[in-house]
């Protein structure tokens, strides 16, 4: 009798462990699938942040993961003035992509007499690196303004459509707020959020099949 009870307990334990293993396999599958064709704000170490801050004024870093149907990515910067598009492509970089990669955007440290805002866009993928350096020649007086930086919210954002990655907002008013998560999802529908700023730079990306 005792032997039968032990066998029954063994079978139950075996079924429980088998069920747990199956659940873990299913969860891992969906996690793997959910990471494909997405982009996220990179989680940098303190050392990486320290290195970037020593050579740049400000920087954004993003990690993307693509499947074979995506062939290239285009990243560019737009300039808005009081909510109106003033320049649609201050800098633009297009490169081939495959699998995992990163996008790095930064502004360089400048002296106070400079009238240009220098930008850098770098895309790394499959051991290849593409970069572009450009300047906004209409950026005078920005040093005298307050600024706020921000990224899109959430992890593993779909790259099926154009993605607003980040923003830099400048204003003469010291009271400033970061743009909402809704703004990054629908710029045109929330354009009123940047109407109060004298100058806004938006960093955008589009992954092409």
N, CA, C and O of each residue as an XYZ file, in Angstrom:
836
protein
N       0.826     -1.213      0.000
C       0.000      0.000      0.000
C       0.854      1.253      0.000
O       0.626      2.192     -0.763
N       1.837      1.238      0.874
C       2.758      2.380      0.947
C       3.499      2.565     -0.361
O       3.750      3.694     -0.784
N       3.850      1.463     -1.003
C       4.571      1.509     -2.274
C       3.722      2.150     -3.351
O       4.223      2.945     -4.146
N       2.412      1.806     -3.389
C       1.511      2.398     -4.380
C       1.363      3.904     -4.173
O       1.338      4.674     -5.133
N       1.263      4.315     -2.897
C       1.148      5.742     -2.589
C       2.383      6.498     -3.046
O       2.272      7.603     -3.576
N       3.566      5.910     -2.845
C       4.810      6.556     -3.251
C       4.883      6.688     -4.768
O       5.334      7.701     -5.303
N       4.417      5.613     -5.461
C       4.408      5.657     -6.920
C       3.463      6.732     -7.419
O       3.758      7.428     -8.390
N       2.300      6.868     -6.738
C       1.323      7.883     -7.114
C       1.897      9.284     -6.931
O       1.720     10.156     -7.782
N       2.586      9.488     -5.807
C       3.212     10.779     -5.544
C       4.291     11.089     -6.570
O       4.450     12.234     -6.994
N       5.026     10.065     -6.964
C       6.079     10.245     -7.966
C       5.495     10.658     -9.301
O       6.023     11.540     -9.978
N       4.377     10.000     -9.681
C       3.717     10.348    -10.942
C       3.198     11.781    -10.922
O       3.337     12.520    -11.897
N       2.600     12.160     -9.802
C       2.080     13.529     -9.660
C       3.208     14.550     -9.761
O       3.088     15.562    -10.452
N       4.310     14.265     -9.060
C       5.461     15.183     -9.104
C       6.011     15.285    -10.509
O       6.387     16.367    -10.962
N       6.059     14.132    -11.214
C       6.561     14.117    -12.587
C       5.678     14.952    -13.501
O       6.170     15.699    -14.347
N       4.343     14.814    -13.318
C       3.409     15.599    -14.127
C       3.541     17.101    -13.847
O       3.485     17.923    -14.762
N       3.717     17.439    -12.571
C       3.876     18.853    -12.182
C       5.117     19.453    -12.831
O       5.057     20.533    -13.418
N       6.254     18.741    -12.722
C       7.499     19.243    -13.309
C       7.412     19.322    -14.830
O       7.943     20.251    -15.439
N       6.726     18.326    -15.456
C       6.552     18.345    -16.907
C       5.716     19.548    -17.333
O       6.007     20.202    -18.334
N       4.673     19.827    -16.553
C       3.808     20.973    -16.860
C       4.562     22.291    -16.717
O       4.426     23.190    -17.548
N       5.359     22.394    -15.651
C       6.155     23.608    -15.437
C       7.163     23.806    -16.567
O       7.363     24.922    -17.046
N       7.792     22.715    -16.984
C       8.767     22.795    -18.070
C       8.102     23.252    -19.358
O       8.664     24.053    -20.105
N       6.892     22.737    -19.618
C       6.155     23.130    -20.820
C       5.789     24.606    -20.768
O       5.909     25.316    -21.766
N       5.342     25.068    -19.604
C       4.984     26.489    -19.436
C       6.193     27.380    -19.677
O       6.085     28.408    -20.346
N       7.357     26.988    -19.131
C       8.579     27.767    -19.321
C       8.981     27.828    -20.792
O       9.411     28.871    -21.284
N       8.836     26.694    -21.493
C       9.152     26.665    -22.920
C       8.252     27.602    -23.700
O       8.709     28.308    -24.599
N       6.965     27.610    -23.354
C       6.012     28.488    -24.037
C       6.332     29.955    -23.759
O       6.304     30.786    -24.666
N       6.635     30.265    -22.498
C       6.974     31.641    -22.139
C       8.232     32.105    -22.854
O       8.278     33.223    -23.367
N       9.249     31.260    -22.892
C      10.493     31.603    -23.587
C      10.261     31.829    -25.070
O      10.873     32.709    -25.676
N       9.370     31.026    -25.656
C       9.052     31.185    -27.082
C       8.426     32.549    -27.336
O       8.831     33.269    -28.248
N       7.426     32.898    -26.513
C       6.750     34.176    -26.732
C       7.658     35.355    -26.429
O       7.558     36.397    -27.078
N       8.542     35.205    -25.451
C       9.504     36.270    -25.168
C      10.461     36.452    -26.331
O      10.811     37.578    -26.685
N      10.887     35.336    -26.931
C      11.789     35.382    -28.073
C      11.105     36.056    -29.264
O      11.685     36.919    -29.922
N       9.857     35.647    -29.527
C       9.113     36.220    -30.647
C       8.834     37.703    -30.415
O       8.933     38.505    -31.343
N       8.482     38.074    -29.168
C       8.121     39.460    -28.872
C       9.314     40.406    -29.008
O       9.123     41.611    -29.175
N      10.548     39.881    -28.940
C      11.732     40.722    -29.073
C      12.110     40.980    -30.526
O      12.942     41.843    -30.804
N      11.504     40.240    -31.458
C      11.832     40.401    -32.863
C      11.143     41.635    -33.444
O      10.020     41.975    -33.073
N      11.852     42.300    -34.371
C      11.309     43.478    -35.051
C      10.865     44.554    -34.058
O       9.781     45.124    -34.172
N      11.729     44.810    -33.090
C      11.443     45.815    -32.065
C      12.682     46.669    -31.799
O      13.791     46.346    -32.225
N      12.454     47.769    -31.082
C      13.550     48.638    -30.649
C      13.295     49.078    -29.216
O      12.148     49.301    -28.830
N      14.351     49.203    -28.429
C      14.244     49.579    -27.017
C      15.339     50.569    -26.655
O      16.378     50.631    -27.312
N      15.096     51.339    -25.608
C      16.144     52.193    -25.045
C      17.170     51.284    -24.386
O      16.808     50.440    -23.566
N      18.431     51.441    -24.726
C      19.479     50.556    -24.222
C      19.700     50.762    -22.724
O      19.656     51.886    -22.223
N      19.936     49.663    -22.027
C      20.272     49.713    -20.600
C      21.797     49.766    -20.480
O      22.468     48.742    -20.609
N      22.335     50.949    -20.235
C      23.779     51.129    -20.189
C      24.321     50.946    -18.769
O      23.628     51.207    -17.785
N      25.555     50.499    -18.686
C      26.218     50.384    -17.394
C      26.711     51.768    -16.958
O      26.749     52.701    -17.760
N      27.082     51.890    -15.696
C      27.615     53.166    -15.194
C      28.875     53.553    -15.964
O      29.102     54.728    -16.252
N      29.686     52.556    -16.292
C      30.929     52.822    -17.037
C      30.623     53.360    -18.435
O      31.256     54.311    -18.894
N      29.655     52.746    -19.102
C      29.277     53.205    -20.441
C      28.714     54.623    -20.398
O      29.019     55.447    -21.261
N      27.891     54.901    -19.387
C      27.351     56.259    -19.239
C      28.455     57.268    -18.977
O      28.412     58.387    -19.489
N      29.446     56.878    -18.182
C      30.555     57.771    -17.861
C      31.378     58.082    -19.110
O      31.793     59.223    -19.313
N      31.615     57.073    -19.944
C      32.381     57.270    -21.177
C      31.643     58.209    -22.116
O      32.246     59.121    -22.681
N      30.336     57.994    -22.288
C      29.549     58.840    -23.184
C      29.494     60.282    -22.684
O      29.612     61.219    -23.474
N      29.316     60.462    -21.390
C      29.209     61.816    -20.840
C      30.528     62.581    -20.925
O      30.535     63.812    -20.915
N      31.651     61.850    -21.008
C      32.952     62.520    -21.089
C      33.259     63.034    -22.496
O      34.088     63.928    -22.661
N      32.598     62.475    -23.507
C      32.898     62.870    -24.890
C      31.706     63.510    -25.605
O      31.851     64.004    -26.723
N      30.533     63.506    -24.971
C      29.358     64.121    -25.584
C      28.671     65.045    -24.590
O      28.891     64.961    -23.382
N      27.837     65.924    -25.122
C      27.031     66.770    -24.252
C      25.829     65.973    -23.749
O      25.576     65.898    -22.546
N      25.094     65.378    -24.692
C      23.993     64.490    -24.366
C      23.986     63.337    -25.372
O      24.512     63.470    -26.477
N      23.394     62.215    -24.990
C      23.368     61.079    -25.912
C      22.171     60.184    -25.631
O      21.685     60.094    -24.504
N      21.708     59.520    -26.696
C      20.675     58.485    -26.614
C      21.247     57.219    -27.231
O      21.981     57.288    -28.216
N      20.917     56.055    -26.658
C      21.356     54.780    -27.220
C      20.160     53.829    -27.267
O      19.422     53.696    -26.291
N      19.979     53.172    -28.412
C      18.857     52.259    -28.603
C      19.362     50.924    -29.163
O      20.322     50.882    -29.932
N      18.703     49.850    -28.766
C      19.004     48.519    -29.299
C      17.820     48.044    -30.130
O      16.670     48.153    -29.705
N      18.108     47.512    -31.329
C      17.033     46.983    -32.161
C      17.301     45.527    -32.516
O      18.433     45.048    -32.445
N      16.235     44.839    -32.898
C      16.319     43.431    -33.259
C      15.399     43.200    -34.460
O      14.183     43.353    -34.342
N      15.965     42.833    -35.610
C      15.173     42.692    -36.828
C      15.257     41.274    -37.386
O      16.223     40.549    -37.148
N      14.224     40.901    -38.130
C      14.242     39.647    -38.866
C      14.611     39.930    -40.316
O      14.832     41.081    -40.694
N      14.677     38.875    -41.127
C      15.238     38.977    -42.470
C      14.463     39.901    -43.397
O      15.033     40.427    -44.353
N      13.148     40.116    -43.131
C      12.375     40.943    -44.067
C      12.776     42.415    -44.041
O      12.489     43.159    -44.978
N      13.447     42.833    -42.954
C      13.914     44.220    -42.879
C      15.332     44.311    -43.440
O      16.230     43.591    -43.003
N      15.521     45.204    -44.411
C      16.785     45.302    -45.127
C      17.637     46.497    -44.703
O      18.865     46.427    -44.740
N      16.987     47.596    -44.300
C      17.753     48.793    -43.954
C      16.988     49.661    -42.962
O      15.788     49.487    -42.749
N      17.710     50.592    -42.366
C      17.106     51.545    -41.442
C      17.586     52.953    -41.805
O      18.745     53.156    -42.167
N      16.684     53.904    -41.702
C      17.012     55.317    -41.905
C      16.738     56.062    -40.607
O      15.658     55.940    -40.029
N      17.714     56.831    -40.152
C      17.587     57.630    -38.930
C      17.833     59.088    -39.299
O      18.773     59.391    -40.034
N      17.004     59.984    -38.798
C      17.167     61.398    -39.140
C      16.702     62.309    -38.004
O      16.080     61.860    -37.042
N      17.019     63.602    -38.140
C      16.679     64.609    -37.133
C      15.801     65.677    -37.768
O      16.106     66.175    -38.852
N      14.712     66.029    -37.097
C      13.829     67.109    -37.537
C      13.882     68.248    -36.533
O      14.061     68.036    -35.334
N      13.720     69.466    -37.049
C      13.713     70.655    -36.183
C      12.339     71.322    -36.248
O      11.808     71.566    -37.331
N      11.770     71.612    -35.072
C      10.482     72.305    -34.981
C      10.673     73.626    -34.246
O      11.503     73.730    -33.343
N       9.905     74.624    -34.637
C       9.907     75.920    -33.966
C       8.476     76.270    -33.578
O       7.616     76.456    -34.439
N       8.234     76.356    -32.290
C       6.895     76.647    -31.758
C       5.850     75.685    -32.317
O       4.717     76.082    -32.588
N       6.229     74.436    -32.487
C       5.299     73.418    -32.949
C       5.221     73.235    -34.446
O       4.543     72.325    -34.923
N       5.909     74.091    -35.204
C       5.887     74.008    -36.665
C       7.189     73.403    -37.189
O       8.273     73.749    -36.718
N       7.079     72.502    -38.163
C       8.262     71.884    -38.751
C       9.066     72.923    -39.511
O       8.579     73.505    -40.480
N      10.313     73.160    -39.067
C      11.173     74.164    -39.697
C      12.166     73.520    -40.655
O      12.510     74.109    -41.679
N      12.629     72.319    -40.330
C      13.567     71.604    -41.194
C      13.364     70.105    -40.979
O      13.433     69.609    -39.855
N      13.107     69.383    -42.097
C      12.717     67.979    -41.931
C      13.884     67.010    -41.853
O      13.727     65.904    -41.336
N      15.048     67.398    -42.355
C      16.193     66.483    -42.285
C      17.490     67.272    -42.098
O      18.184     67.585    -43.065
N      17.804     67.587    -40.841
C      19.079     68.248    -40.547
C      20.222     67.269    -40.786
O      21.277     67.635    -41.305
N      19.991     66.022    -40.396
C      20.972     64.952    -40.633
C      20.198     63.682    -40.913
O      19.148     63.446    -40.314
N      20.716     62.850    -41.833
C      20.038     61.606    -42.190
C      21.072     60.535    -42.504
O      22.058     60.783    -43.197
N      20.823     59.337    -41.979
C      21.739     58.211    -42.206
C      20.923     56.964    -42.528
O      20.000     56.607    -41.795
N      21.275     56.302    -43.638
C      20.629     55.051    -44.042
C      21.695     53.966    -44.169
O      22.751     54.191    -44.761
N      21.417     52.801    -43.617
C      22.372     51.692    -43.711
C      21.628     50.368    -43.674
O      20.496     50.301    -43.195
N      22.259     49.314    -44.178
C      21.666     47.986    -44.159
C      21.656     47.429    -42.732
O      22.532     47.736    -41.924
N      20.653     46.612    -42.445
C      20.558     45.991    -41.120
C      20.250     44.510    -41.260
O      19.647     44.068    -42.238
N      20.675     43.762    -40.263
C      20.364     42.334    -40.189
C      20.535     41.873    -38.750
O      21.623     41.986    -38.186
N      19.473     41.359    -38.159
C      19.563     40.878    -36.786
C      19.601     42.011    -35.770
O      18.816     42.956    -35.848
N      20.526     41.905    -34.812
C      20.605     42.875    -33.721
C      21.572     44.007    -34.048
O      22.534     43.831    -34.796
N      21.291     45.178    -33.467
C      22.171     46.322    -33.675
C      21.823     47.451    -32.722
O      20.930     47.324    -31.883
N      22.541     48.556    -32.863
C      22.338     49.706    -31.978
C      22.344     51.012    -32.764
O      22.984     51.126    -33.809
N      21.619     51.990    -32.237
C      21.612     53.353    -32.770
C      22.083     54.278    -31.660
O      21.555     54.243    -30.548
N      23.073     55.102    -31.960
C      23.595     56.055    -30.978
C      23.444     57.463    -31.540
O      23.916     57.753    -32.640
N      22.789     58.328    -30.786
C      22.641     59.729    -31.167
C      23.290     60.588    -30.091
O      23.118     60.328    -28.900
N      24.034     61.610    -30.503
C      24.679     62.466    -29.504
C      24.857     63.877    -30.034
O      24.864     64.114    -31.242
N      25.001     64.807    -29.102
C      25.408     66.166    -29.437
C      26.777     66.390    -28.801
O      27.064     65.875    -27.720
N      27.606     67.156    -29.477
C      28.977     67.367    -29.001
C      29.052     68.574    -28.081
O      28.230     69.487    -28.147
N      30.053     68.549    -27.231
C      30.306     69.700    -26.385
C      30.844     70.837    -27.242
O      31.728     70.623    -28.072
N      30.319     72.049    -27.049
C      30.747     73.212    -27.825
C      31.051     74.369    -26.894
O      30.629     74.381    -25.737
N      31.795     75.349    -27.415
C      32.032     76.548    -26.609
C      30.848     77.495    -26.775
O      30.063     77.354    -27.713
N      30.721     78.441    -25.883
C      29.559     79.323    -25.838
C      29.452     80.221    -27.059
O      28.364     80.717    -27.351
N      30.540     80.449    -27.782
C      30.514     81.339    -28.945
C      30.042     80.633    -30.215
O      29.786     81.282    -31.229
N      29.928     79.308    -30.162
C      29.510     78.559    -31.346
C      28.048     78.817    -31.661
O      27.212     78.852    -30.758
N      27.734     78.998    -32.947
C      26.360     79.230    -33.385
C      25.764     77.984    -34.029
O      24.685     78.052    -34.616
N      26.445     76.857    -33.928
C      25.966     75.627    -34.530
C      25.786     74.526    -33.490
O      26.568     74.407    -32.546
N      24.740     73.725    -33.682
C      24.494     72.567    -32.822
C      24.990     71.322    -33.555
O      24.358     70.900    -34.524
N      26.104     70.718    -33.122
C      26.649     69.534    -33.800
C      25.958     68.250    -33.354
O      25.774     68.013    -32.160
N      25.576     67.419    -34.336
C      24.923     66.146    -34.068
C      25.766     64.998    -34.592
O      26.572     65.162    -35.508
N      25.564     63.838    -33.995
C      26.203     62.619    -34.482
C      25.198     61.474    -34.417
O      24.547     61.266    -33.394
N      25.078     60.729    -35.523
C      24.236     59.531    -35.556
C      25.120     58.355    -35.952
O      25.815     58.414    -36.967
N      25.096     57.292    -35.160
C      25.881     56.089    -35.443
C      24.975     54.867    -35.381
O      24.179     54.717    -34.454
N      25.105     54.000    -36.375
C      24.348     52.746    -36.399
C      25.346     51.598    -36.489
O      26.140     51.535    -37.428
N      25.309     50.702    -35.529
C      26.193     49.532    -35.539
C      25.347     48.280    -35.712
O      24.300     48.129    -35.084
N      25.824     47.374    -36.586
C      25.083     46.156    -36.873
C      26.009     45.154    -37.556
O      26.680     45.478    -38.537
N      26.036     43.924    -37.020
C      26.855     42.869    -37.622
C      28.321     43.286    -37.826
O      28.895     43.089    -38.897
N      28.898     43.857    -36.786
C      30.307     44.259    -36.777
C      30.629     45.380    -37.768
O      31.801     45.678    -37.997
N      29.605     46.006    -38.356
C      29.830     47.173    -39.218
C      29.265     48.411    -38.528
O      28.289     48.331    -37.781
N      29.890     49.549    -38.790
C      29.482     50.804    -38.156
C      29.356     51.886    -39.218
O      30.263     52.083    -40.027
N      28.217     52.591    -39.212
C      28.000     53.715    -40.110
C      27.716     54.946    -39.271
O      26.979     54.873    -38.287
N      28.300     56.089    -39.656
C      28.126     57.310    -38.880
C      27.944     58.512    -39.793
O      28.377     58.512    -40.945
N      27.295     59.531    -39.254
C      27.177     60.806    -39.948
C      27.288     61.916    -38.915
O      26.779     61.802    -37.800
N      27.959     62.988    -39.303
C      28.117     64.156    -38.443
C      27.537     65.363    -39.172
O      27.827     65.581    -40.348
N      26.725     66.139    -38.479
C      26.086     67.304    -39.096
C      25.873     68.374    -38.039
O      26.009     68.116    -36.843
N      25.537     69.574    -38.489
C      25.301     70.690    -37.573
C      24.060     71.457    -37.989
O      23.745     71.560    -39.175
N      23.370     71.986    -37.014
C      22.255     72.894    -37.283
C      22.806     74.307    -37.214
O      23.166     74.793    -36.143
N      22.868     74.960    -38.364
C      23.469     76.295    -38.432
C      22.540     77.381    -37.902
O      22.939     78.540    -37.785
N      21.295     77.007    -37.581
C      20.327     77.993    -37.069
C      20.088     77.812    -35.574
O      18.996     78.079    -35.074
N      21.107     77.361    -34.877
C      20.921     77.035    -33.461
C      21.476     78.087    -32.505
O      21.726     77.778    -31.340
N      21.674     79.310    -32.963
C      22.197     80.356    -32.081
C      21.201     80.631    -30.947
O      19.992     80.465    -31.104
N      21.731     81.042    -29.838
C      20.969     81.385    -28.633
C      20.466     80.169    -27.852
O      19.836     80.340    -26.809
N      20.723     78.958    -28.322
C      20.256     77.791    -27.580
C      20.960     77.660    -26.239
O      20.387     77.144    -25.279
N      22.205     78.127    -26.173
C      22.953     78.035    -24.918
C      22.307     78.866    -23.814
O      22.523     78.605    -22.631
N      21.518     79.862    -24.198
C      20.862     80.721    -23.213
C      19.488     80.195    -22.800
O      18.814     80.804    -21.969
N      19.074     79.075    -23.373
C      17.761     78.508    -23.079
C      17.878     77.289    -22.166
O      18.930     76.658    -22.069
N      16.776     76.982    -21.508
C      16.688     75.741    -20.734
C      16.334     74.604    -21.696
O      15.711     74.835    -22.732
N      16.730     73.394    -21.353
C      16.456     72.262    -22.239
C      16.024     71.044    -21.440
O      16.364     70.893    -20.266
N      15.263     70.176    -22.107
C      14.849     68.910    -21.522
C      14.942     67.846    -22.606
O      14.529     68.058    -23.747
N      15.501     66.681    -22.219
C      15.696     65.572    -23.152
C      14.756     64.432    -22.763
O      14.358     64.306    -21.605
N      14.409     63.604    -23.755
C      13.559     62.465    -23.435
C      13.571     61.395    -24.509
O      13.883     61.670    -25.668
N      13.224     60.153    -24.114
C      13.096     59.014    -25.018
C      11.656     58.537    -25.048
O      10.845     58.923    -24.207
N      11.344     57.689    -26.029
C      10.042     57.027    -26.024
C       9.945     56.124    -24.804
O      10.965     55.722    -24.245
N       8.736     55.806    -24.394
C       8.513     54.967    -23.213
C       8.309     53.509    -23.615
O       7.833     53.217    -24.712
N       8.667     52.620    -22.732
C       8.401     51.204    -22.934
C       9.563     50.471    -23.571
O      10.512     51.077    -24.069
N       9.464     49.132    -23.543
C      10.476     48.262    -24.129
C       9.909     47.523    -25.334
O       8.701     47.318    -25.447
N      10.805     47.132    -26.227
C      10.416     46.327    -27.383
C       9.269     46.959    -28.176
O       8.226     46.345    -28.401
N       9.504     48.216    -28.593
C       8.528     48.924    -29.412
C       8.594     48.404    -30.845
O       9.684     48.203    -31.379
N       7.453     48.186    -31.465
C       7.406     47.656    -32.830
C       8.042     48.639    -33.810
O       7.894     49.853    -33.672
N       8.759     48.094    -34.812
C       9.383     48.925    -35.843
C       8.596     48.860    -37.150
O       9.107     49.228    -38.208
N       7.346     48.389    -37.071
C       6.528     48.271    -38.278
C       6.262     49.638    -38.896
O       6.132     49.749    -40.115
N       6.180     50.683    -38.068
C       5.938     52.045    -38.545
C       7.093     52.957    -38.132
O       7.989     52.546    -37.395
N       7.058     54.186    -38.611
C       8.057     55.179    -38.223
C       8.083     55.331    -36.701
O       7.033     55.385    -36.061
N       9.278     55.402    -36.127
C       9.418     55.479    -34.673
C      10.058     56.809    -34.282
O      11.107     57.180    -34.809
N       9.420     57.521    -33.357
C      10.026     58.717    -32.765
C      10.854     58.245    -31.578
O      10.312     57.816    -30.559
N      12.175     58.329    -31.720
C      13.068     57.766    -30.711
C      13.281     58.694    -29.522
O      13.189     58.267    -28.371
N      13.566     59.961    -29.801
C      13.901     60.880    -28.722
C      13.634     62.324    -29.092
O      13.295     62.640    -30.233
N      13.793     63.189    -28.113
C      13.524     64.613    -28.330
C      14.443     65.478    -27.475
O      14.884     65.079    -26.397
N      14.718     66.677    -27.991
C      15.417     67.713    -27.228
C      14.584     68.975    -27.360
O      14.360     69.459    -28.469
N      14.126     69.508    -26.242
C      13.262     70.699    -26.257
C      13.975     71.871    -25.600
O      14.571     71.730    -24.532
N      13.907     73.047    -26.258
C      14.531     74.262    -25.741
C      13.476     75.336    -25.524
O      12.566     75.510    -26.335
N      13.616     76.053    -24.412
C      12.655     77.107    -24.107
C      13.301     78.196    -23.265
O      14.224     77.934    -22.494
N      12.807     79.421    -23.422
C      13.251     80.532    -22.585
C      12.591     80.494    -21.218
O      13.010     81.189    -20.292
N      11.556     79.678    -21.102
C      10.837     79.509    -19.843
C      11.499     78.382    -19.062
O      11.621     77.272    -19.582
N      11.921     78.628    -17.858
C      12.621     77.626    -17.066
C      11.753     76.465    -16.635
O      12.280     75.417    -16.262
N      10.425     76.616    -16.676
C       9.521     75.540    -16.265
C       9.258     74.642    -17.470
O       8.579     75.037    -18.417
N       9.804     73.433    -17.421
C       9.703     72.528    -18.565
C       9.318     71.133    -18.104
O       9.630     70.716    -16.989
N       8.627     70.417    -18.999
C       8.235     69.033    -18.716
C       8.643     68.143    -19.877
O       8.670     68.576    -21.029
N       8.957     66.901    -19.563
C       9.250     65.938    -20.624
C       7.982     65.679    -21.431
O       6.872     65.782    -20.910
N       8.157     65.343    -22.704
C       7.015     65.031    -23.551
C       6.380     63.725    -23.089
O       7.067     62.844    -22.571
N       5.072     63.603    -23.275
C       4.351     62.432    -22.787
C       4.608     61.215    -23.675
O       5.093     61.342    -24.799
N       4.273     60.036    -23.150
C       4.401     58.803    -23.930
C       3.504     58.856    -25.153
O       3.851     58.316    -26.203
N       2.350     59.505    -25.025
C       1.411     59.620    -26.145
C       1.992     60.435    -27.282
O       1.683     60.173    -28.444
N       2.824     61.412    -26.976
C       3.435     62.224    -28.032
C       4.295     61.357    -28.952
O       4.225     61.484    -30.174
N       5.102     60.479    -28.364
C       5.986     59.634    -29.166
C       5.200     58.653    -30.034
O       5.670     58.234    -31.092
N       3.998     58.289    -29.577
C       3.168     57.368    -30.343
C       2.403     58.070    -31.469
O       2.088     57.449    -32.484
N       2.106     59.354    -31.292
C       1.315     60.103    -32.279
C       1.701     61.577    -32.212
O       1.083     62.361    -31.492
N       2.731     61.942    -32.975
C       3.234     63.326    -32.938
C       2.177     64.311    -33.411
O       1.922     65.316    -32.746
N       1.567     64.033    -34.544
C       0.588     64.972    -35.100
C      -0.611     65.169    -34.174
O      -1.147     66.272    -34.066
N      -1.021     64.102    -33.515
C      -2.160     64.204    -32.616
C      -1.851     64.908    -31.308
O      -2.766     65.301    -30.584
N      -0.550     65.075    -30.992
C      -0.146     65.732    -29.739
C       0.871     66.841    -30.009
O       1.729     67.134    -29.177
N       0.756     67.447    -31.187
C       1.718     68.488    -31.575
C       1.650     69.693    -30.641
O       2.607     70.462    -30.544
N       0.517     69.856    -29.953
C       0.370     70.989    -29.025
C       1.384     70.918    -27.893
O       1.673     71.937    -27.264
N       1.933     69.729    -27.618
C       2.906     69.589    -26.525
C       4.206     70.334    -26.806
O       4.902     70.722    -25.867
N       4.549     70.543    -28.074
C       5.814     71.217    -28.385
C       5.605     72.660    -28.867
O       6.568     73.339    -29.224
N       4.360     73.122    -28.878
C       4.093     74.487    -29.320
C       4.654     75.520    -28.349
O       4.925     76.657    -28.737
N       4.829     75.124    -27.080
C       5.323     76.071    -26.070
C       6.836     76.203    -26.076
O       7.393     77.053    -25.381
N       7.513     75.349    -26.872
C       8.972     75.392    -26.922
C       9.449     76.169    -28.147
O       8.893     76.046    -29.239
N      10.495     76.972    -27.937
C      11.041     77.733    -29.063
C      11.625     76.805    -30.129
O      11.399     76.998    -31.323
N      12.377     75.797    -29.685
C      13.017     74.857    -30.610
C      12.880     73.441    -30.067
O      13.078     73.203    -28.875
N      12.538     72.499    -30.952
C      12.471     71.082    -30.586
C      13.150     70.267    -31.687
O      12.873     70.450    -32.873
N      14.032     69.378    -31.281
C      14.638     68.420    -32.212
C      14.029     67.049    -31.939
O      13.971     66.605    -30.793
N      13.574     66.380    -33.000
C      13.059     65.018    -32.880
C      13.958     64.058    -33.629
O      14.311     64.298    -34.784
N      14.326     62.982    -32.981
C      15.111     61.916    -33.605
C      14.149     60.812    -34.023
O      13.406     60.282    -33.197
N      14.165     60.464    -35.321
C      13.225     59.477    -35.842
C      13.958     58.351    -36.562
O      15.100     58.507    -36.996
N      13.268     57.203    -36.680
C      13.843     56.054    -37.405
C      12.742     55.360    -38.188
O      11.585     55.316    -37.771
N      13.134     54.819    -39.334
C      12.202     54.053    -40.140
C      12.930     52.812    -40.676
O      13.940     52.928    -41.370
N      12.410     51.638    -40.348
C      13.005     50.391    -40.806
C      12.270     49.948    -42.072
O      11.043     49.850    -42.092
N      13.044     49.682    -43.129
C      12.465     49.401    -44.440
C      12.664     47.944    -44.835
O      13.701     47.346    -44.550
N      11.651     47.381    -45.497
C      11.720     45.988    -45.960
C      12.267     45.925    -47.366
O      12.400     44.838    -47.929
